[in-house]
Tab-separated table of C-alpha atoms in Angstrom:
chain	number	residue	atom	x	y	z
A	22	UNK	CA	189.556	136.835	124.863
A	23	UNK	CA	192.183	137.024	127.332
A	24	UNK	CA	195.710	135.258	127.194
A	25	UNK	CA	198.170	133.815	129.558
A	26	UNK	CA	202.015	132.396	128.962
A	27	UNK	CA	201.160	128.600	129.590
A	28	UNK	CA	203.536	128.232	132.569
A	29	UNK	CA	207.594	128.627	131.832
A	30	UNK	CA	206.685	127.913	128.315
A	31	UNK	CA	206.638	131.656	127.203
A	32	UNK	CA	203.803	130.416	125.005
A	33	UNK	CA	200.492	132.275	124.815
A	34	UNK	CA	197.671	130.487	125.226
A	35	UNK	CA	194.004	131.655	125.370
A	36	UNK	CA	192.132	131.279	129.173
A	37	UNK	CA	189.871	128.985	127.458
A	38	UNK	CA	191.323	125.506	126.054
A	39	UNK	CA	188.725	123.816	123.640
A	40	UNK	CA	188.575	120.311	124.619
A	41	UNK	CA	188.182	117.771	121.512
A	42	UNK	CA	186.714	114.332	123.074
A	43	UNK	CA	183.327	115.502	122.276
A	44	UNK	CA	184.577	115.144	118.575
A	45	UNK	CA	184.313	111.955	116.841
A	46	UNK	CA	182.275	109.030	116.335
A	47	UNK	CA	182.834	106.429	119.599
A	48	UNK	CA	179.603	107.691	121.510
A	49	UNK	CA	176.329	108.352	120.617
A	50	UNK	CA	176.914	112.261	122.007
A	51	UNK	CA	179.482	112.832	120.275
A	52	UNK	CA	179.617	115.199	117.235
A	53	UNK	CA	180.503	114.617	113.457
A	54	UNK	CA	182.662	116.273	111.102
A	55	UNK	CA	180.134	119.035	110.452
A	56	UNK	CA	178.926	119.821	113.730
A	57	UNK	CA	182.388	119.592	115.154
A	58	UNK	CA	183.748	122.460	112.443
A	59	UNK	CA	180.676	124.576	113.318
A	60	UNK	CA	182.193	124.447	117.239
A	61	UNK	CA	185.924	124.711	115.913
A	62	UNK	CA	185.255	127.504	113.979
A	63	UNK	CA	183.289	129.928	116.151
A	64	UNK	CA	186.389	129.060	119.012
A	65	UNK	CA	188.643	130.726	116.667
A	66	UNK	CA	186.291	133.457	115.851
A	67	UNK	CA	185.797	134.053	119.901
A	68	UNK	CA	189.941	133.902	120.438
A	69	UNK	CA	190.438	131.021	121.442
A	70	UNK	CA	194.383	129.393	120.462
A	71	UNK	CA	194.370	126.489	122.039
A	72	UNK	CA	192.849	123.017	121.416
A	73	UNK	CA	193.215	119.629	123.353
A	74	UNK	CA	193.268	116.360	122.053
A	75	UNK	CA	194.356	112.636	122.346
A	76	UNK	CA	195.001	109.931	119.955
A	77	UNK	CA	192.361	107.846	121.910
A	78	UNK	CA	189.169	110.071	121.687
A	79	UNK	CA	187.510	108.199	118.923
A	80	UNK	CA	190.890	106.420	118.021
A	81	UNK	CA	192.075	109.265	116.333
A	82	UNK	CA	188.807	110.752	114.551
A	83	UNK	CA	189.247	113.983	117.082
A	84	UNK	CA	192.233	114.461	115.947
A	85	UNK	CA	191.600	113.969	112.097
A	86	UNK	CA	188.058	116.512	112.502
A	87	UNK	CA	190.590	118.947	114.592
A	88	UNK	CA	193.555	118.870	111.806
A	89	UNK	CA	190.781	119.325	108.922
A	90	UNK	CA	189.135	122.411	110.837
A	91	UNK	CA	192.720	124.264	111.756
A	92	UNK	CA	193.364	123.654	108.325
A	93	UNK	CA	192.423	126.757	106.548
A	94	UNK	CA	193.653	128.971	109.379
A	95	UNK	CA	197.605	130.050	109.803
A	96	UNK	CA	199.021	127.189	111.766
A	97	UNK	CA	201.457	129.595	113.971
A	98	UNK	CA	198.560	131.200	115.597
A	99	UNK	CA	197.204	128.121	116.961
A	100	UNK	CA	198.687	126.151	120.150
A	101	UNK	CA	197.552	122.615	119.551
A	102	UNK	CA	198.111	119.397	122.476
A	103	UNK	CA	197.507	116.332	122.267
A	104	UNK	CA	198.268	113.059	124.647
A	105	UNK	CA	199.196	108.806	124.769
A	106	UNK	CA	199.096	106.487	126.935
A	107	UNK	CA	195.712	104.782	126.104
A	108	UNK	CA	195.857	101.464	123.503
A	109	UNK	CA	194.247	102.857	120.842
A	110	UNK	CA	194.046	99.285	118.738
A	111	UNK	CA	192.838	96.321	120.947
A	112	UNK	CA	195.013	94.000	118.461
A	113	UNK	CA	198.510	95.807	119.236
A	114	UNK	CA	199.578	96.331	122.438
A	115	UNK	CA	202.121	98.489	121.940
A	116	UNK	CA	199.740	101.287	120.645
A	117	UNK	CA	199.270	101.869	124.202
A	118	UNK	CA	201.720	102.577	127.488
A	119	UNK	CA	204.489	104.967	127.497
A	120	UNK	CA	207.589	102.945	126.291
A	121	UNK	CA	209.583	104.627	122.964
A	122	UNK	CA	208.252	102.517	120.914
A	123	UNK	CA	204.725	103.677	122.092
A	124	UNK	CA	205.894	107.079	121.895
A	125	UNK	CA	207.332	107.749	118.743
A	126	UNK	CA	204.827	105.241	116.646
A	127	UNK	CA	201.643	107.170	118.458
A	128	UNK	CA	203.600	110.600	118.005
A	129	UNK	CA	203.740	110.233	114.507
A	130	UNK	CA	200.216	108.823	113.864
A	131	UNK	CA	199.381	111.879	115.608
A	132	UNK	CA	200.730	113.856	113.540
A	133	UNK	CA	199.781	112.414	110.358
A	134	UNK	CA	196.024	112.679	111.655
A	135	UNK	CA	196.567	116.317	112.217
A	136	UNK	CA	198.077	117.050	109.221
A	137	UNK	CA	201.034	118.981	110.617
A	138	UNK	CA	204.850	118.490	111.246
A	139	UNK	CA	205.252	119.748	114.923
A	140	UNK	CA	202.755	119.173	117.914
A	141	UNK	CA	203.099	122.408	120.430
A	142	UNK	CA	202.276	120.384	123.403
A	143	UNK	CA	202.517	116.391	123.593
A	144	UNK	CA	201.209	114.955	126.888
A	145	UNK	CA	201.522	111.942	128.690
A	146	UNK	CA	197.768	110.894	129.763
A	147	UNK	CA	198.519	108.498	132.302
A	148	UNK	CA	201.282	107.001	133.998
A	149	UNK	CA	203.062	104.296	133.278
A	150	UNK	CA	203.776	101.586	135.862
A	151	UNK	CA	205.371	98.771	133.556
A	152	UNK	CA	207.905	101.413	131.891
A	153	UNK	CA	210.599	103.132	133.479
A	154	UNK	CA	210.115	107.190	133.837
A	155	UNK	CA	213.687	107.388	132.216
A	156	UNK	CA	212.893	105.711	129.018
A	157	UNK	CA	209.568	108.211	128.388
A	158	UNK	CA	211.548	110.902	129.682
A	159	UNK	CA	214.458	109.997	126.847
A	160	UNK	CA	211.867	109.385	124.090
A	161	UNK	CA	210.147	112.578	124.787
A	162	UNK	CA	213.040	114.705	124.728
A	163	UNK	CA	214.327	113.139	121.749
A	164	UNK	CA	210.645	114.479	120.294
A	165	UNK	CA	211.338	117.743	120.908
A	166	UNK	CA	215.085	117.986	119.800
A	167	UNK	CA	213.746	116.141	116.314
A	168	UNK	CA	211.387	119.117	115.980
A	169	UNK	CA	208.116	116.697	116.031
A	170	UNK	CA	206.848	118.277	119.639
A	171	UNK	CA	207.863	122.260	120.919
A	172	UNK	CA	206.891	120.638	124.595
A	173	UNK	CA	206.073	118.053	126.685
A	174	UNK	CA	203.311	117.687	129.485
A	175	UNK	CA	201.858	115.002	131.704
A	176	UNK	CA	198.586	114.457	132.722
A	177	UNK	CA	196.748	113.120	135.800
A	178	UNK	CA	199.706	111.428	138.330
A	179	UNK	CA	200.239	111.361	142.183
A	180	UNK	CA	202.298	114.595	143.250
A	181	UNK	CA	205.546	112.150	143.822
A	182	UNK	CA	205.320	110.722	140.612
A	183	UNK	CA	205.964	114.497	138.820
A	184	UNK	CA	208.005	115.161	140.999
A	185	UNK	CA	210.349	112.377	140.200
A	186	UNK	CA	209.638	112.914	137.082
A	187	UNK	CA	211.401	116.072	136.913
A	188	UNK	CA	214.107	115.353	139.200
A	189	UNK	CA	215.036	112.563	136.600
A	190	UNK	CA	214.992	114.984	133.944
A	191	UNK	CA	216.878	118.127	136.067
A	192	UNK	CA	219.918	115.142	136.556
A	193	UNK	CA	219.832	113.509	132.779
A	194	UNK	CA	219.491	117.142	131.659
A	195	UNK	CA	215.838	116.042	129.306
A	196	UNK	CA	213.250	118.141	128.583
A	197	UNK	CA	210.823	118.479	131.596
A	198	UNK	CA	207.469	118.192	131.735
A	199	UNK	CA	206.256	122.164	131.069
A	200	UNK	CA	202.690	121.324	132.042
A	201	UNK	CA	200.359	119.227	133.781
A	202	UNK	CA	196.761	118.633	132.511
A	203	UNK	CA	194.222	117.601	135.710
A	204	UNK	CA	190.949	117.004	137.315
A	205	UNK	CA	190.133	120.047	139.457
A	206	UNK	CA	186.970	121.843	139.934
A	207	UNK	CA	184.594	123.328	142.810
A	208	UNK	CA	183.707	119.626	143.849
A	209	UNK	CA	187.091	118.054	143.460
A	210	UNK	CA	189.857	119.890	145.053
A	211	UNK	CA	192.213	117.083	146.378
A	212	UNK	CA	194.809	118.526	143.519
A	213	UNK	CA	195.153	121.471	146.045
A	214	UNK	CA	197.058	119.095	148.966
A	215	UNK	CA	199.815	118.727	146.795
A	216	UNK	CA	199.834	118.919	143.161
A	217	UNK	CA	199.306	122.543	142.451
A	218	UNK	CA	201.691	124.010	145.045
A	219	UNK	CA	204.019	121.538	143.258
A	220	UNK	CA	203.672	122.872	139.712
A	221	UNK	CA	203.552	126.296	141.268
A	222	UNK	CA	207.072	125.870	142.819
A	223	UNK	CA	208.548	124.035	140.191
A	224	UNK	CA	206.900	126.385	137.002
A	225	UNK	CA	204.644	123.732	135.474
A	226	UNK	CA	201.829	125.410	133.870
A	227	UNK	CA	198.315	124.038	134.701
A	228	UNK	CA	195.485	123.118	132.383
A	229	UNK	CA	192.646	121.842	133.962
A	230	UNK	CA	190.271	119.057	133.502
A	231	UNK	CA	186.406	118.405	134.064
A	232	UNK	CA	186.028	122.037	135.374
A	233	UNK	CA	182.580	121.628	135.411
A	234	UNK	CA	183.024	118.082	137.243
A	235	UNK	CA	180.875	116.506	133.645
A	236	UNK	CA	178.152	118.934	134.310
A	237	UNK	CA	177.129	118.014	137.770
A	238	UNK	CA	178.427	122.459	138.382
A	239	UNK	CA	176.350	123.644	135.676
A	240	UNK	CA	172.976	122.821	137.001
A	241	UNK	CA	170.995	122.239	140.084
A	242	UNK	CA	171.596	118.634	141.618
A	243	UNK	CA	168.215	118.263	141.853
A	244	UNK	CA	167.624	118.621	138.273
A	245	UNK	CA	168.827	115.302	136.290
A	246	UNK	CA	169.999	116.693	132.642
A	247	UNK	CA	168.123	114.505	129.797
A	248	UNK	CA	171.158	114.689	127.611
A	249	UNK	CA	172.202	111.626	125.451
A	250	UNK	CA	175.317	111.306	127.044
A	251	UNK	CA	174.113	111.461	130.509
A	252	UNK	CA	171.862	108.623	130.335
A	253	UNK	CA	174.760	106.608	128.493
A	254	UNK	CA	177.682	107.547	130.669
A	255	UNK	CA	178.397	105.418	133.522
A	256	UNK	CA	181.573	107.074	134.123
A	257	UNK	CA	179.922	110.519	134.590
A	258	UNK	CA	177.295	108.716	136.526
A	259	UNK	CA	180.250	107.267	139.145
A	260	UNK	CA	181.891	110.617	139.482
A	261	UNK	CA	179.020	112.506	140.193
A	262	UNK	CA	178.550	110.313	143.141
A	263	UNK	CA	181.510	111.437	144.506
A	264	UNK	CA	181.034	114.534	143.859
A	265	UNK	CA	177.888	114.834	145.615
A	266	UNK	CA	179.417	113.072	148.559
A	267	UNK	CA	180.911	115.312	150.933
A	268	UNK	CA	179.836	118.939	150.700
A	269	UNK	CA	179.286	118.790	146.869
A	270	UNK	CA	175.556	119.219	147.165
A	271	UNK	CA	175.689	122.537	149.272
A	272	UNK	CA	178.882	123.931	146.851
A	273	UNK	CA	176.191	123.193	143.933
A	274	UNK	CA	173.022	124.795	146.106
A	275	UNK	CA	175.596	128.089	146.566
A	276	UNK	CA	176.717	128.402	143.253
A	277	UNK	CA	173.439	128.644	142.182
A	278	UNK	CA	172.476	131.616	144.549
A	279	UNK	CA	175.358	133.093	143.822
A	280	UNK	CA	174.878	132.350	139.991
A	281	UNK	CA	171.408	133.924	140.426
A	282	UNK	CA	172.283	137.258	142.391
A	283	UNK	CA	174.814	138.208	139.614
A	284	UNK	CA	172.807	137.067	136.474
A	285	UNK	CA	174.678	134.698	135.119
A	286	UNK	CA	174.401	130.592	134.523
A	287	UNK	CA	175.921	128.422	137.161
A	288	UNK	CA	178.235	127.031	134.459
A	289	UNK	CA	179.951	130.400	133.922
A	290	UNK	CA	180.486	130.780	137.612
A	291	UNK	CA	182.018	128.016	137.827
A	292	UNK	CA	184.250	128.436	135.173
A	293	UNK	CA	184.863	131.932	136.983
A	294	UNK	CA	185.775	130.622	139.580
A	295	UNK	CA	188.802	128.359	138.136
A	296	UNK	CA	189.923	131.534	136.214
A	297	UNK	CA	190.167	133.296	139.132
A	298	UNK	CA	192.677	130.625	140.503
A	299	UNK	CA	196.326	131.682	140.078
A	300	UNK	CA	197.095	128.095	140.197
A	301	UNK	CA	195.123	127.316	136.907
A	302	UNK	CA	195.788	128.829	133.176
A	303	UNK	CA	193.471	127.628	130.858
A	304	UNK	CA	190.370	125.478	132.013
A	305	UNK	CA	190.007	122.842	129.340
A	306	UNK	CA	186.075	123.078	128.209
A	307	UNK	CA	184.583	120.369	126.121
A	308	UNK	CA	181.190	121.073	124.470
A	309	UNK	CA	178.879	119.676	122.131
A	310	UNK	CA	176.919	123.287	121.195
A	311	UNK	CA	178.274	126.630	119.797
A	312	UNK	CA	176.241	128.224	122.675
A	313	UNK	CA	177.923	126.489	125.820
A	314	UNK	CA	181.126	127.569	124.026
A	315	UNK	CA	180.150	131.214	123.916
A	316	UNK	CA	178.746	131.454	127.481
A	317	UNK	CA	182.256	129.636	128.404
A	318	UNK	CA	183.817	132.528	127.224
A	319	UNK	CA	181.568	135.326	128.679
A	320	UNK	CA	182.089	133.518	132.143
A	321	UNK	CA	185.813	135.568	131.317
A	322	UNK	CA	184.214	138.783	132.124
A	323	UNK	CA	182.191	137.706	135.539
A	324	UNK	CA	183.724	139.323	138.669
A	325	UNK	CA	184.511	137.115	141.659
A	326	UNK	CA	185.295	139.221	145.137
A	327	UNK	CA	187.107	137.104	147.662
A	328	UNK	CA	184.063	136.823	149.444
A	329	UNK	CA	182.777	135.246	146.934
A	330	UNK	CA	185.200	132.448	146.165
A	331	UNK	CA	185.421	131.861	150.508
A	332	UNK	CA	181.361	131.474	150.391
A	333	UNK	CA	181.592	128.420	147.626
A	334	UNK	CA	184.345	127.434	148.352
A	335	UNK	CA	184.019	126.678	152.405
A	336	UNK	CA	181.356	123.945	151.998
A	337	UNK	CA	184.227	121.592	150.610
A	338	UNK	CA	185.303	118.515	152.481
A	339	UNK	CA	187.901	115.809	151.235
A	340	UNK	CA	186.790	113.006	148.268
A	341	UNK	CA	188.359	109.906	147.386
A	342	UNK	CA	190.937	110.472	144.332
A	343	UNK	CA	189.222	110.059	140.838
A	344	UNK	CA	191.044	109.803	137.765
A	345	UNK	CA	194.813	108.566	138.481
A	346	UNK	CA	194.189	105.125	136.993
């Protein structure tokens, strides 16, 4: 396994993040306690330090299988995130949005689900139109100084919005937001306009999301995956569309060649190709089998020239933004 400081942080994470939304009990893909242990466990035994969650992925049963899991193992050596902004109970509003009451309730059911006393990394998932960024910015950094949260990260906003974000905490001196979690991959590169040189210049370490854009870079287009949760999924089924839309198609068509001429899957090319991307730290990769975890990890010791990355990279033309509400 190979590890990276997690932007300014001067925390080490692994180059792989385990993503835990394939954990619970809200979908019919998703996997119980058992089978999500079995995937938790071999992680840990491949190197990998860092885990993902939210406190809406199953409301809360990802993190409650992830807490149980880590449990056995010494807590210091793992880096574990988690995020709010979803309503997690349909009968309280307030369990969702990013207002301190929000915050500090949700933090603290986090916790309790995880079974620990200190989050490393506690992410906002969305943003938050009907609260101003000053009062999450306050609650957050009062987090942090009360020990319940090391850092604090953001996920998925317009490049303005971080950026006011941490101008408001550079003038009311609060903690900033150390990361940013987003959706980037081979078929949706719109993050590259403005987001990444952002976090770049301003030392926010990024952890991406759907680096496989939901599977539609880990097999031929042509080939429809039988998968429970691609015939259930009409999200996956609406960005896939997009992806295909401008250029996707032919980025898919090369990665396979390219996939084939070095003898590996297209999935670990793909996942490559983000790791060769000085922009990007850890790819977050969700899974529901010990295998695509393991072949996530050997796609760590594929070679990429520069060549390479032009050839599947140049086929790429603009997409509508998915994701930011």
């Amino acid at each position: 396994m190979e590890y990276t400081t997690l932007g300014r942080t001067g925390m080490k994470v692994s180059r792989i993040c385990l993503g835990c939304n394939s954990f619970g009990n809200q979908h019919d893909w998703m996997l119980d306690r058992k089978e999500s242990h079995e995937i938790i466990e071999r992680a840990i035994d491949l190197g990998i330090n860092f885990f993902d969650t939210a406190n809406n992925y199953s409301f809360g049963e990802s993190e409650r299988i992830l807490g149980t899991a880590l449990e056995p193992y010494d807590r210091d050596a793992m880096v574990v995130a988690s995020k709010v902004y979803f309503q997690t109970d349909p009968n309280n509003p307030n369990s969702g949005g990013l207002s301190r009451k929000t915050i500090e309730q949700e933090l603290d059911a986090t916790l309790d689900r995880l079974g620990m006393d200190t989050l490393d990394l506690y992410q906002t998932h969305r943003w938050d139109d009907d609260t101003p960024i000053e009062v999450t910015l306050r609650a957050l950094d009062d987090a942090v100084r009360r020990g319940k949260t090391r850092y604090v990260g953001a996920s998925t906003m317009w490049a303005h919005q971080l950026a006011r974000a941490l101008h408001t905490s550079d003038v009311l001196d609060l903690e900033r937001f150390a990361t940013m979690q987003n959706h980037y991959n081979l078929a949706y590169r719109e993050e590259e306009r403005e987001m990444m040189p952002l976090c770049e210049m301003e030392g926010v370490g990024v952890v991406t999301w759907s680096p496989l854009a939901r599977g539609f870079l880990a097999r031929p287009h042509d080939e429809q995956s039988t998968s429970t949760r691609t015939q259930t999924d009409e999200l996956l089924h609406e960005r896939e569309a997009v992806y295909r839309s401008r250029g996707g198609e032919e980025i898919n068509e090369r990665i396979e060649e390219l996939a084939d001429e070095k003898g590996v899957t297209m999935a670990q090319l793909s996942l490559a190709w983000q790791c060769h991307n000085d922009w990007v730290d850890a790819p977050i990769v969700g899974t529901t089998s010990v295998e695509h975890l393991e072949d996530a990890v050997e796609a760590l010791d594929v070679s990429l020239s520069d060549s390479d990355i032009a050839y599947i990279e140049e086929p790429y033309k603009p997409v509508e933004v998915l994701g930011h509400s």
